[in-house]
Short mmCIF file of C-alpha atoms and ligand atoms in Angstrom, two decimals:
data_model
loop_
_atom_site.label_atom_id
_atom_site.label_comp_id
_atom_site.label_asym_id
_atom_site.label_seq_id
_atom_site.Cartn_x
_atom_site.Cartn_y
_atom_site.Cartn_z
CA UNK A 18 33.04 8.10 -32.07
CA UNK A 19 33.21 11.52 -30.32
CA UNK A 20 33.55 11.31 -26.30
CA UNK A 21 30.16 12.68 -25.89
CA UNK A 22 28.58 10.03 -28.17
CA UNK A 23 30.47 7.26 -26.31
CA UNK A 24 29.19 8.48 -22.82
CA UNK A 25 25.73 8.86 -23.63
CA UNK A 26 24.88 6.12 -25.83
CA UNK A 27 24.72 2.56 -24.87
CA UNK A 28 27.35 0.42 -26.42
CA UNK A 29 26.25 -1.48 -29.52
CA UNK A 30 26.68 -4.66 -27.61
CA UNK A 31 25.04 -7.83 -28.67
CA UNK A 32 22.30 -8.09 -25.94
CA UNK A 33 19.92 -5.82 -27.43
CA UNK A 34 20.48 -7.30 -30.81
CA UNK A 35 20.04 -10.85 -29.32
CA UNK A 36 16.63 -9.45 -27.45
CA UNK A 37 15.30 -8.24 -30.87
CA UNK A 38 16.11 -11.29 -32.60
CA UNK A 39 14.38 -13.50 -29.96
CA UNK A 40 11.18 -11.09 -30.11
CA UNK A 41 11.51 -11.64 -33.98
CA UNK A 42 11.84 -15.27 -33.58
CA UNK A 43 8.54 -15.31 -31.37
CA UNK A 44 6.51 -13.11 -33.76
CA UNK A 45 7.62 -15.45 -36.35
CA UNK A 46 6.52 -18.46 -34.58
CA UNK A 47 3.06 -16.95 -34.25
CA UNK A 48 2.54 -16.37 -37.78
CA UNK A 49 5.07 -13.52 -38.45
CA UNK A 50 4.34 -9.54 -39.12
CA UNK A 51 5.75 -6.46 -37.89
CA UNK A 52 6.28 -4.75 -34.67
CA UNK A 53 5.86 -1.08 -33.51
CA UNK A 54 7.08 -0.01 -30.41
CA UNK A 55 7.26 3.48 -28.96
CA UNK A 56 9.17 4.54 -26.12
CA UNK A 57 7.33 6.55 -23.25
CA UNK A 58 6.16 10.35 -23.95
CA UNK A 59 7.83 13.16 -22.18
CA UNK A 60 5.19 14.28 -19.57
CA UNK A 61 4.54 18.04 -18.26
CA UNK A 62 4.43 18.54 -14.67
CA UNK A 63 3.40 22.12 -15.09
CA UNK A 64 3.89 25.08 -17.43
CA UNK A 65 6.67 24.54 -19.74
CA UNK A 66 8.56 22.20 -16.97
CA UNK A 67 8.39 18.51 -17.60
CA UNK A 68 9.00 15.35 -15.02
CA UNK A 69 12.02 13.69 -15.17
CA UNK A 70 12.02 11.73 -18.36
CA UNK A 71 11.85 7.89 -17.74
CA UNK A 72 11.70 5.62 -21.12
CA UNK A 73 9.51 2.71 -21.65
CA UNK A 74 10.87 -0.35 -20.13
CA UNK A 75 10.04 -2.63 -23.18
CA UNK A 76 11.63 -0.05 -25.63
CA UNK A 77 14.76 -0.02 -23.63
CA UNK A 78 14.99 -3.60 -23.06
CA UNK A 79 15.17 -3.99 -26.93
CA UNK A 80 17.45 -0.81 -27.66
CA UNK A 81 19.33 0.15 -24.63
CA UNK A 82 18.22 3.68 -26.07
CA UNK A 83 17.11 6.28 -23.68
CA UNK A 84 16.02 9.36 -25.65
CA UNK A 85 12.34 10.43 -25.88
CA UNK A 86 10.34 10.38 -29.16
CA UNK A 87 11.83 7.23 -30.36
CA UNK A 88 10.40 4.26 -31.87
CA UNK A 89 11.42 0.92 -32.88
CA UNK A 90 9.95 -1.34 -36.03
CA UNK A 91 11.00 -4.80 -35.93
CA UNK A 92 10.08 -7.48 -38.67
CA UNK A 93 9.72 -11.00 -37.65
CA UNK A 94 12.75 -11.57 -40.02
CA UNK A 95 14.61 -9.65 -37.60
CA UNK A 96 15.16 -6.30 -39.64
CA UNK A 97 15.05 -3.17 -37.12
CA UNK A 98 14.59 0.42 -37.91
CA UNK A 99 14.87 3.27 -35.50
CA UNK A 100 13.06 6.35 -35.44
CA UNK A 101 14.68 8.89 -33.07
CA UNK A 102 15.11 12.91 -32.91
CA UNK A 103 17.12 14.25 -35.56
CA UNK A 104 20.42 16.05 -34.73
CA UNK A 105 19.55 19.79 -33.77
CA UNK A 106 22.52 21.90 -32.69
CA UNK A 107 20.32 24.70 -31.26
CA UNK A 108 18.03 22.25 -29.25
CA UNK A 109 21.38 20.17 -28.06
CA UNK A 110 22.50 23.65 -26.63
CA UNK A 111 19.18 23.66 -24.31
CA UNK A 112 18.35 19.94 -23.70
CA UNK A 113 21.79 17.86 -24.09
CA UNK A 114 23.17 15.58 -26.87
CA UNK A 115 21.16 13.90 -29.32
CA UNK A 116 22.45 10.58 -31.17
CA UNK A 117 20.50 11.26 -34.55
CA UNK A 118 19.55 8.79 -36.88
CA UNK A 119 22.79 9.09 -38.82
CA UNK A 120 24.89 7.74 -35.88
CA UNK A 121 21.94 5.18 -34.57
CA UNK A 122 22.89 2.11 -36.69
CA UNK A 123 26.42 1.95 -35.70
CA UNK A 124 26.04 2.75 -31.95
CA UNK A 125 22.50 0.62 -31.44
CA UNK A 126 23.09 -1.97 -33.92
CA UNK A 127 19.80 -1.44 -35.71
CA UNK A 128 19.73 -1.88 -39.59
CA UNK A 129 18.30 1.60 -40.49
CA UNK A 130 17.16 4.78 -38.68
CA UNK A 131 15.54 7.77 -39.74
CA UNK A 132 14.23 11.28 -38.08
CA UNK A 133 11.10 10.70 -36.07
CA UNK A 134 9.50 13.49 -38.22
CA UNK A 135 9.40 10.83 -41.08
CA UNK A 136 7.53 8.10 -38.90
CA UNK A 137 4.35 9.11 -40.31
CA UNK A 138 5.36 9.02 -43.80
CA UNK A 139 7.52 6.02 -43.72
CA UNK A 140 5.34 3.75 -41.77
CA UNK A 141 2.51 2.52 -44.04
CA UNK A 142 4.98 1.54 -46.47
CA UNK A 143 6.91 -0.75 -43.86
CA UNK A 144 3.47 -1.93 -42.73
CA UNK A 145 2.61 -3.14 -46.49
CA UNK A 146 2.31 -6.50 -47.20
CA UNK A 147 2.79 -7.86 -43.53
CA UNK A 148 0.09 -9.92 -42.42
CA UNK A 149 -0.18 -8.90 -38.83
CA UNK A 150 0.65 -5.75 -37.03
CA UNK A 151 2.08 -6.25 -33.47
CA UNK A 152 2.48 -3.32 -31.09
CA UNK A 153 1.69 -3.31 -27.05
CA UNK A 154 -1.99 -3.22 -26.37
CA UNK A 155 -3.15 -0.94 -23.45
CA UNK A 156 -0.01 1.11 -22.67
CA UNK A 157 0.13 4.12 -24.85
CA UNK A 158 -2.79 6.22 -24.90
CA UNK A 159 -2.55 7.74 -28.64
CA UNK A 160 -1.03 4.45 -30.21
CA UNK A 161 -4.29 3.09 -31.51
CA UNK A 162 -5.09 6.55 -33.33
CA UNK A 163 -1.34 6.48 -35.00
CA UNK A 164 -2.26 2.71 -36.09
CA UNK A 165 -5.39 3.72 -37.60
CA UNK A 166 -3.52 6.46 -39.45
CA UNK A 167 -0.90 4.48 -40.92
CA UNK A 168 -3.43 1.62 -41.93
CA UNK A 169 -5.93 4.20 -43.30
CA UNK A 170 -2.77 5.85 -45.39
CA UNK A 171 -2.11 2.26 -46.43
CA UNK A 172 -5.59 1.42 -47.46
CA UNK A 173 -5.69 4.68 -49.41
CA UNK A 174 -2.87 3.16 -51.46
CA UNK A 175 -4.44 -0.26 -52.14
CA UNK A 176 -4.68 0.35 -56.00
CA UNK A 177 -0.76 0.02 -56.06
CA UNK A 178 -1.20 -3.80 -55.06
CA UNK A 179 -0.30 -2.93 -51.52
CA UNK A 180 -1.80 -5.06 -48.90
CA UNK A 181 -2.74 -3.89 -45.36
CA UNK A 182 -2.04 -5.96 -42.32
CA UNK A 183 -5.48 -8.05 -41.90
CA UNK A 184 -4.76 -8.48 -38.12
CA UNK A 185 -3.41 -6.60 -34.92
CA UNK A 186 -1.49 -8.58 -32.29
CA UNK A 187 -0.79 -7.84 -28.82
CA UNK A 188 3.11 -7.60 -28.51
CA UNK A 189 3.09 -7.25 -24.86
CA UNK A 190 2.85 -11.13 -23.76
CA UNK A 191 6.19 -11.74 -25.91
CA UNK A 192 8.06 -8.98 -24.23
CA UNK A 193 6.53 -9.62 -20.72
CA UNK A 194 7.76 -13.43 -20.97
CA UNK A 195 11.19 -12.34 -22.28
CA UNK A 196 11.52 -10.05 -19.37
CA UNK A 197 9.98 -12.15 -16.73
CA UNK A 198 13.14 -14.58 -16.65
CA UNK A 199 16.32 -12.20 -15.98
CA UNK A 200 19.59 -13.15 -17.35
CA UNK A 201 23.00 -12.89 -15.45
CA UNK A 202 23.70 -9.14 -16.73
CA UNK A 203 20.22 -8.22 -15.38
CA UNK A 204 20.42 -10.04 -11.97
CA UNK A 205 23.74 -8.35 -11.45
CA UNK A 206 22.16 -4.84 -12.12
CA UNK A 207 19.24 -5.83 -9.61
CA UNK A 208 21.79 -7.01 -7.10
CA UNK A 209 23.22 -3.75 -7.14
CA UNK A 210 20.24 -1.89 -7.06
CA UNK A 211 19.12 -3.69 -3.92
CA UNK A 212 22.45 -3.27 -2.29
CA UNK A 213 22.39 0.45 -2.63
CA UNK A 214 18.60 0.69 -1.32
CA UNK A 215 19.68 -1.70 1.80
CA UNK A 216 22.84 0.78 2.43
CA UNK A 217 19.94 3.62 2.26
CA UNK A 218 17.66 1.79 4.99
CA UNK A 219 20.53 1.02 7.35
CA UNK A 220 21.77 4.68 6.76
CA UNK A 221 18.13 5.79 7.66
CA UNK A 222 18.26 3.81 10.86
CA UNK A 223 21.73 5.05 11.81
CA UNK A 224 20.75 8.78 11.32
CA UNK A 225 17.45 8.42 13.39
CA UNK A 226 19.23 6.88 16.20
CA UNK A 227 22.14 9.60 16.10
CA UNK A 228 19.26 12.46 16.19
CA UNK A 229 17.40 10.79 19.14
CA UNK A 230 20.94 10.24 20.99
CA UNK A 231 21.79 14.00 20.42
CA UNK A 232 18.45 14.86 22.24
CA UNK A 233 16.07 15.59 19.30
CA UNK A 234 12.40 15.52 20.34
CA UNK A 235 11.48 14.48 16.75
CA UNK A 236 12.84 13.79 13.40
CA UNK A 237 10.79 14.79 10.28
CA UNK A 238 10.02 12.24 7.53
CA UNK A 239 11.21 14.48 5.16
CA UNK A 240 14.67 14.55 6.56
CA UNK A 241 14.79 10.71 6.49
CA UNK A 242 13.53 10.75 2.97
CA UNK A 243 16.63 12.83 2.00
CA UNK A 244 19.03 10.79 3.75
CA UNK A 245 17.46 7.96 1.58
CA UNK A 246 17.93 9.97 -1.68
CA UNK A 247 21.42 10.97 -0.72
CA UNK A 248 22.43 7.28 -0.44
CA UNK A 249 20.63 6.73 -3.91
CA UNK A 250 22.49 9.32 -5.73
CA UNK A 251 25.81 9.04 -4.36
CA UNK A 252 25.94 5.41 -5.43
CA UNK A 253 25.04 6.13 -8.99
CA UNK A 254 21.08 5.24 -8.83
CA UNK A 255 19.32 7.43 -11.27
CA UNK A 256 16.33 7.84 -8.95
CA UNK A 257 13.73 6.24 -6.69
CA UNK A 258 12.17 3.48 -8.21
CA UNK A 259 8.71 4.63 -7.03
CA UNK A 260 7.46 7.42 -4.30
CA UNK A 261 9.42 6.76 -1.08
CA UNK A 262 7.33 5.80 1.85
CA UNK A 263 8.54 7.17 5.15
CA UNK A 264 5.71 6.80 7.69
CA UNK A 265 5.95 7.77 11.15
CA UNK A 266 3.80 5.99 14.07
CA UNK A 267 0.33 5.98 12.89
CA UNK A 268 1.25 6.85 9.29
CA UNK A 269 2.54 3.28 8.69
CA UNK A 270 -0.82 1.88 8.59
CA UNK A 271 -1.67 4.18 5.33
CA UNK A 272 -0.29 1.63 2.61
CA UNK A 273 0.89 4.06 0.04
CA UNK A 274 1.74 6.94 2.32
CA UNK A 275 4.34 9.51 0.83
CA UNK A 276 7.01 10.86 2.88
CA UNK A 277 5.58 13.90 4.42
CA UNK A 278 6.21 16.38 7.09
CA UNK A 279 5.18 14.30 10.38
CA UNK A 280 7.32 14.08 13.17
CA UNK A 281 8.74 10.47 14.22
CA UNK A 282 8.77 10.53 18.06
CA UNK A 283 10.79 8.41 20.33
CA UNK A 284 8.75 5.33 21.04
CA UNK A 285 7.19 5.14 17.64
CA UNK A 286 7.97 2.71 14.78
CA UNK A 287 9.19 4.20 11.51
CA UNK A 288 7.99 2.37 8.31
CA UNK A 289 10.18 2.97 5.29
CA UNK A 290 9.44 1.43 1.76
CA UNK A 291 12.14 2.75 -0.51
CA UNK A 292 14.19 1.31 -3.49
CA UNK A 293 16.19 2.95 -6.15
CA UNK A 294 16.22 2.45 -9.79
CA UNK A 295 19.78 1.56 -10.98
CA UNK A 296 20.61 1.38 -14.64
CA UNK A 297 16.93 0.70 -15.41
CA UNK A 298 16.17 -1.76 -12.85
CA UNK A 299 14.13 -1.42 -9.58
CA UNK A 300 14.62 -2.45 -5.97
CA UNK A 301 11.97 -2.45 -3.53
CA UNK A 302 12.55 -2.61 0.23
CA UNK A 303 10.82 -2.23 3.41
CA UNK A 304 11.99 -1.89 7.02
CA UNK A 305 10.28 -0.94 10.12
CA UNK A 306 12.50 0.16 13.16
CA UNK A 307 11.89 1.83 16.36
CA UNK A 308 12.64 5.56 16.11
CA UNK A 309 14.98 5.65 19.18
CA UNK A 310 16.33 2.30 18.49
CA UNK A 311 14.40 0.12 21.09
CA UNK A 312 11.60 -1.96 20.34
CA UNK A 313 8.72 -1.69 22.83
CA UNK A 314 7.11 -5.02 23.89
CA UNK A 315 3.71 -4.64 21.76
CA UNK A 316 5.78 -3.50 18.70
CA UNK A 317 8.25 -6.41 18.98
CA UNK A 318 5.39 -8.85 19.44
CA UNK A 319 3.91 -7.89 16.23
CA UNK A 320 7.45 -7.43 14.57
CA UNK A 321 8.06 -11.10 15.37
CA UNK A 322 4.83 -12.29 13.72
CA UNK A 323 5.57 -10.37 10.63
CA UNK A 324 9.22 -11.59 10.49
CA UNK A 325 8.02 -15.30 10.89
CA UNK A 326 5.54 -14.68 7.91
CA UNK A 327 8.32 -13.53 5.72
CA UNK A 328 10.62 -16.41 6.57
CA UNK A 329 7.63 -18.65 5.83
CA UNK A 330 7.34 -16.79 2.40
CA UNK A 331 11.06 -17.12 1.89
CA UNK A 332 10.69 -20.88 2.44
CA UNK A 333 8.05 -21.23 -0.21
CA UNK A 334 9.87 -19.39 -2.92
CA UNK A 335 11.92 -22.00 -4.75
CA UNK A 336 11.70 -23.63 -8.39
CA UNK A 337 8.39 -25.72 -8.49
CA UNK A 338 6.38 -23.78 -6.14
CA UNK A 339 4.03 -21.37 -7.27
CA UNK A 340 4.33 -17.65 -7.28
CA UNK A 341 1.20 -17.56 -4.82
CA UNK A 342 2.64 -20.04 -2.39
CA UNK A 343 4.74 -17.71 -0.70
CA UNK A 344 1.34 -15.31 0.13
CA UNK A 345 -0.40 -18.61 1.26
CA UNK A 346 2.56 -19.33 3.60
CA UNK A 347 2.65 -15.86 5.01
CA UNK A 348 -1.16 -15.42 5.54
CA UNK A 349 -1.38 -18.50 7.69
CA UNK A 350 1.82 -17.32 10.06
CA UNK A 351 0.21 -13.98 10.24
CA UNK A 352 -3.46 -15.17 10.90
CA UNK A 353 -1.97 -17.76 13.63
CA UNK A 354 -0.29 -14.76 15.23
CA UNK A 355 -3.34 -12.52 15.14
CA UNK A 356 -5.09 -15.27 17.30
CA UNK A 357 -2.30 -15.80 19.61
CA UNK A 358 -1.60 -12.15 20.49
CA UNK A 359 -5.30 -11.13 20.48
CA UNK A 360 -5.73 -9.30 17.32
CA UNK A 361 -8.15 -11.65 16.60
CA UNK A 362 -10.67 -12.73 19.29
CA UNK A 363 -10.62 -16.77 18.96
CA UNK A 364 -14.17 -16.92 20.24
CA UNK A 365 -15.53 -14.58 17.34
CA UNK A 366 -13.27 -15.46 14.57
CA UNK A 367 -12.70 -19.14 15.20
CA UNK A 368 -9.75 -21.12 14.39
CA UNK A 369 -7.03 -20.49 12.04
CA UNK A 370 -8.74 -22.46 8.94
CA UNK A 371 -12.06 -20.38 9.53
CA UNK A 372 -9.89 -17.25 9.62
CA UNK A 373 -8.46 -18.00 6.40
CA UNK A 374 -11.29 -19.21 4.76
CA UNK A 375 -13.36 -16.11 5.92
CA UNK A 376 -10.49 -13.75 5.23
CA UNK A 377 -10.84 -12.20 8.73
CA UNK A 378 -6.92 -11.50 8.71
CA UNK A 379 -7.60 -8.76 6.07
CA UNK A 380 -8.57 -6.46 8.83
CA UNK A 381 -4.76 -6.55 9.69
CA UNK A 382 -3.24 -7.80 6.48
CA UNK A 383 -4.87 -6.51 3.34
CA UNK A 384 -2.21 -6.55 0.55
CA UNK A 385 -0.59 -9.59 -1.37
CA UNK A 386 2.91 -10.61 -0.27
CA UNK A 387 4.88 -10.06 -3.28
CA UNK A 388 4.88 -9.09 -6.99
CA UNK A 389 7.50 -9.61 -9.96
CA UNK A 390 10.25 -7.01 -9.65
CA UNK A 391 12.61 -6.15 -12.57
CA UNK A 392 12.79 -2.75 -14.57
CA UNK A 393 9.42 -2.07 -13.36
CA UNK A 394 9.00 -2.10 -9.42
CA UNK A 395 5.87 -4.00 -10.26
CA UNK A 396 7.05 -5.81 -13.37
CA UNK A 397 5.65 -7.38 -16.17
CA UNK A 398 5.00 -11.27 -16.35
CA UNK A 399 2.08 -13.35 -16.46
CA UNK A 400 0.90 -14.20 -12.84
CA UNK A 401 -1.05 -17.05 -13.69
CA UNK A 402 0.01 -20.52 -15.13
CA UNK A 403 0.33 -20.18 -19.06
CA UNK A 404 -0.44 -23.86 -19.53
CA UNK A 405 -2.82 -25.39 -16.96
CA UNK A 406 -6.66 -25.54 -16.88
CA UNK A 407 -8.74 -23.32 -14.56
CA UNK A 408 -9.72 -24.74 -11.04
CA UNK A 409 -11.91 -23.89 -8.46
CA UNK A 410 -10.12 -21.71 -5.74
CA UNK A 411 -10.91 -19.69 -2.62
CA UNK A 412 -11.49 -16.09 -3.56
CA UNK A 413 -9.98 -14.98 -0.09
CA UNK A 414 -13.13 -13.26 0.73
CA UNK A 415 -15.04 -16.45 2.16
CA UNK A 416 -16.05 -17.53 -1.41
CA UNK A 417 -14.89 -19.21 -4.52
CA UNK A 418 -13.67 -18.45 -7.96
CA UNK A 419 -12.62 -20.50 -11.10
CA UNK A 420 -9.25 -19.53 -12.32
CA UNK A 421 -6.07 -20.76 -13.54
CA UNK A 422 -3.47 -21.74 -10.57
CA UNK A 423 -0.76 -19.19 -10.56
CA UNK A 424 2.68 -19.38 -12.01
CA UNK A 425 5.25 -22.08 -11.09
CA UNK A 426 8.41 -20.34 -10.19
CA UNK A 427 11.75 -20.79 -12.38
CA UNK A 428 15.06 -19.90 -11.50
CA UNK A 429 15.88 -16.26 -12.97
CA UNK A 430 12.34 -15.05 -11.84
CA UNK A 431 12.56 -11.95 -9.48
CA UNK A 432 10.05 -11.34 -6.59
CA UNK A 433 9.42 -9.40 -3.45
CA UNK A 434 8.37 -11.09 -0.14
CA UNK A 435 6.57 -8.22 1.89
CA UNK A 436 4.08 -9.50 4.73
CA UNK A 437 2.93 -6.66 7.06
CA UNK A 438 0.44 -5.82 10.04
CA UNK A 439 -1.30 -2.74 10.24
CA UNK A 440 -3.66 -2.23 13.13
CA UNK A 441 -5.79 0.71 13.12
CA UNK A 442 -7.80 1.63 16.27
CA UNK A 443 -11.07 -0.45 16.45
CA UNK A 444 -13.20 -1.88 19.16
CA UNK A 445 -12.23 -5.09 20.25
CA UNK A 446 -8.43 -4.64 19.19
CA UNK A 447 -6.12 -4.43 22.19
CA UNK A 448 -5.36 -0.87 22.68
CA UNK A 449 -1.48 -1.39 23.18
CA UNK A 450 -1.48 -2.46 19.47
CA UNK A 451 -3.40 0.59 18.05
CA UNK A 452 -1.53 2.58 15.28
CA UNK A 453 1.00 -0.18 14.67
CA UNK A 454 2.04 -0.43 11.22
CA UNK A 455 4.78 -2.92 10.05
CA UNK A 456 6.13 -4.32 6.81
CA UNK A 457 9.27 -6.16 6.16
CA UNK A 458 9.87 -6.47 2.46
CA UNK A 459 13.00 -8.06 0.32
CA UNK A 460 13.81 -8.69 -3.22
CA UNK A 461 14.52 -12.30 -4.01
CA UNK A 462 15.77 -14.07 -7.01
CA UNK A 463 14.56 -17.59 -7.65
CA UNK A 464 17.73 -19.75 -7.64
CA UNK A 465 18.07 -23.37 -8.77
CA UNK A 466 18.19 -24.68 -4.82
CA UNK A 467 15.64 -21.88 -3.51
CA UNK A 468 15.82 -18.15 -3.65
CA UNK A 469 18.63 -15.46 -2.92
CA UNK A 470 17.68 -12.27 -0.86
CA UNK A 471 19.37 -9.42 -2.58
CA UNK A 472 18.40 -6.81 -0.28
CA UNK A 473 19.73 -7.90 3.16
CA UNK A 474 22.34 -5.63 3.42
CA UNK A 475 20.16 -4.05 6.10
CA UNK A 476 19.12 -6.32 8.83
CA UNK A 477 15.70 -7.72 9.80
CA UNK A 478 16.15 -9.69 12.86
CA UNK A 479 15.11 -6.95 15.56
CA UNK A 480 18.21 -7.38 17.86
CA UNK A 481 20.14 -6.75 14.70
CA UNK A 482 18.13 -3.58 13.94
CA UNK A 483 18.65 -2.43 17.75
CA UNK A 484 22.42 -3.31 17.52
CA UNK A 485 22.80 -1.27 14.30
CA UNK A 486 21.24 1.46 15.76
CA UNK A 487 23.36 1.54 19.06
CA UNK A 488 26.40 1.21 16.75
N1 LIG B 23 6.83 -0.07 -2.97
C1 LIG B 23 5.63 -0.92 -3.55
C2 LIG B 23 5.60 -2.20 -3.15
O1 LIG B 23 5.84 -2.50 -2.09
O2 LIG B 23 4.73 -2.86 -3.77
MN1 LIG B 24 6.69 -4.37 -3.32
MN1 LIG B 25 7.77 -1.84 -1.30
#
């Protein structure tokens, strides 16, 4: 194998082969068939300039192959076919190395490979006489049209005795379920991603502290974003896992605020929600810290509430608990805190149970407390129980809904725990809290005994944040 090939391709280790065998077996246990799985398309940014390419997570999970224009075809007996870009010396001068179909079986462990240009001519024959055709529903915009085309081509050949698959099945649940429980290799990669991100947050805190110590009147959000990016890339992370949020002062009350050019001033809080993607796995970390290294009393009062809510969420994250338990635990602490500090008026809002039942806390806490995390920052995986019946539950808005209970946690699942408080100016809301936005977010792996917080390489305790910024 030449050096280029060795560097760029994923080794033909057994992990992707083993994952393909597990998906084949899952299809076989549900009647068998053949699966077709494309990677992600290249996306135009403007003119002849594309967004940075990112492969499809399901596709990469089964192949380890990062090139665009690739397709995996897998039978329930475990036979695999890859379609990929043909070698092209001219294009490789411009765009870089291509593995090519000839080398693909040895490098990727697939049984056979063809140029992607042959996809439409070969697919009808591959699908013939298979009862079910499996593909991911609702992900790839043009896939249904392609499928229709292959089936139509096969139908036109029916007098040759070729049978058209009679059912179409969603491949997503099989892959979602597999990806929900991470193996040791995946967990090691996620720990590394979280560690890099934590280091980037610590760097941002130190950067701000140093700038204010040196007499700066303000630090711009994009300057802080640049520090994060620098730290991600210098440790080998390929990119941010999502658009970095760096929010100065009141901007922290905009949940999906993107780092802009607003000045962060002494006395304000800075909320950073940023995580890197490392070797295909996301991290998702939020810290909120005082720009100049000292929390004001109002900031600290609210910060302590959010931190207590996160501790409650952590305690509720263990095998046997439900994924949603962390949210309920955090909401109880946040709602109690809102009553205690006067964000909510006890006379008007009622006691804790009423605040929760009527969802009055949503004025200051309007998002969930966590989500699956893995290859995607909001990772795949069913949130509701797979094998329990629907029951009546509160809808979080003062009413009732009938739905399945949330999923019971088990070791190897990975979640975020991310409570917050966001105080927009409003009548009846104490002015000293106006425009304070706080979120604390860590990534957690469910372990046999509870959970492991993998992003704690940057502190969350307010005294420890102040100490780090002083140092
Ligand atoms: N950064 C996205 C999220 O926290 O869910
Ligand atoms: Mn998150
Ligand atoms: Mn986040």
